[in-house]
Amino acid sequence: MDWNDLKFFLAVANARSLTAASARLSVSASTVSRRIEALEAALQVRLFRPHRDGYDLTPAGEALLAPAERAEAQMRVFERTAREKDSDLAGPVRIDVPELLGQEVLMPGLAGFLLEHPDIRLEMHSSVRPVRLVGEAADIVLRLVRPQQGNYRQRRLGQLAFGLYATPGYIARHGMPGTPADLHRHRLVGWSEELSYLIMVAWLEALCPGLQPAMRFSSLGAQMAAVKNGLGFAVLPAFAAEAAGFTPLLPQVPPLAPDLWLLVHEQSAELPRVRLTKEAVATVMARFAARSAESA
């Protein structure tokens, strides 16, 4: 077996398309197909099921996905460790942080740290979609749900409050809901169906079963913009909603307050630049969580 074929397997598994995988790897689609065929021949198992719209993993392929991601991650860590001296406070540190929290809290909070350590280069992935911990694609991860897998050290930093928010103008036009059931008479700005696993969706469904969004978005930034323009209400992080001047709905309802977890990859945790960045991130986020708790 050629270990280089793993990257072709992972590219197709993630893209579900030879064309998209070939673009990601900067090779031809025929090269990707040939390498997948070679890997299947070496393993003597079918990894993909081709169909009209792309490639789906077979049960055997699904079983091999997580081990392949771990193997790729270990190779990346090995290469980075071989290239860089442990005594260096220079080089990249990869951080995955929830959307808005990264943009509005972590980045400004780390400004002084980066001025003091100009040779540390942050590679920040800030999205509502969390990085796959099995793939170990980040050195430092901030999560709102405690993970059950992944080779990471974990630390709880505090809690992050979410609530229901709309603009004063929207409330003036449509009224203030008095009970969760009243939300059915209002316009919900919600999440795309592929993001229905998010804790914000589950919390709102428990609060007001059967409530359907009037519009759906795949990012918190888009939801914030929709609410700002008076198009409805949304479940938003309190720090961002209050800064925008939004009004909380149903203040008598206990807010959603998931724990905020700091995760550090086990094998890069001892690199001085990662260790230093981790402490800076922990300080920024712990102070923020404490301020949020005081204002709740």
Steps between C-alpha positions, in 0.01 A plus 500: 500500500620853414436724802476799266172354376339592833483865401310403184260288704437786746457758224232293326335408831467867594414639156286203386615580147805415287493844340489687830766272650728550200464879530585482869810289431600687180510180292278357228181312575648197323794506743265504796299211353816300434632550853166400654495186287857420611406545865193279465711234328763514776237473774283256301184691587267747328523842668256700286169449326485719185164642397366773275555782751840395631669245726364361827703303751423131530466354851866396474594853397306648791682269741838613364426874494586581863822289504606665174439846644701413810785364288505815288498719812789306653702542181437876501610526863809289424594724208448819698701372796782390271515840328480720806710530813317450827677806640360730230229753574436527129276332249131426449242423768168372366191607695139392442243722672124550463388777267459849656687383810817490291428817307369721780671367813809291431661701220486836678593331827818356348614826336748582777630143512573502126682833526722348770559182297509605133658170389197297611259473206138424580299291256145554622200303379192685620173338404182359647610162366745347747821340381498120501694409813571151368697662219698710752522791256559769767746558785249691715122459485221689676178297524153552648446126542745278687643253246508128559779421254819648365854511638459830690557627852186669631431796728164662587520880484147603595168538321371690198144634521253487209148640487219611270552846348332742259532869423284758681351586161392142437338483843320830442349360179426143611468520878690336784429127548379422849545122496705252294182400313469860378815450295291317240356842406846642436764458231791276603839556340639147520771263387541310175370145522850349485577685826197369689736321743606831662419543867316827424255309281439231763446761773243692299318180398470403867376850585249527213443163327425507129613858438620532140737770373366766265851511354809286541870590503824311546685761707445709811617807311216460250250448781624814675455695175147366451398594855665843465285564193182418693430172319430297813647370825781249555688305766818706533796523738416763759829688467448561126127569518531750784790679330279537191221656705255210461223443754467166683174310459346288777744621768326274751629192313837370626761566231692235315838495676731230360843446650795644310782246463862560409666204328870468419636231272697247704802484270541872437418610857866506601616717211592832667302714254189282544537496878541879509207559264281260697553701818424825320181353352397357838553837670298692239211254500489444878480877559230529237299213652531658846374837370213326324402317820503826699271674250259206467 
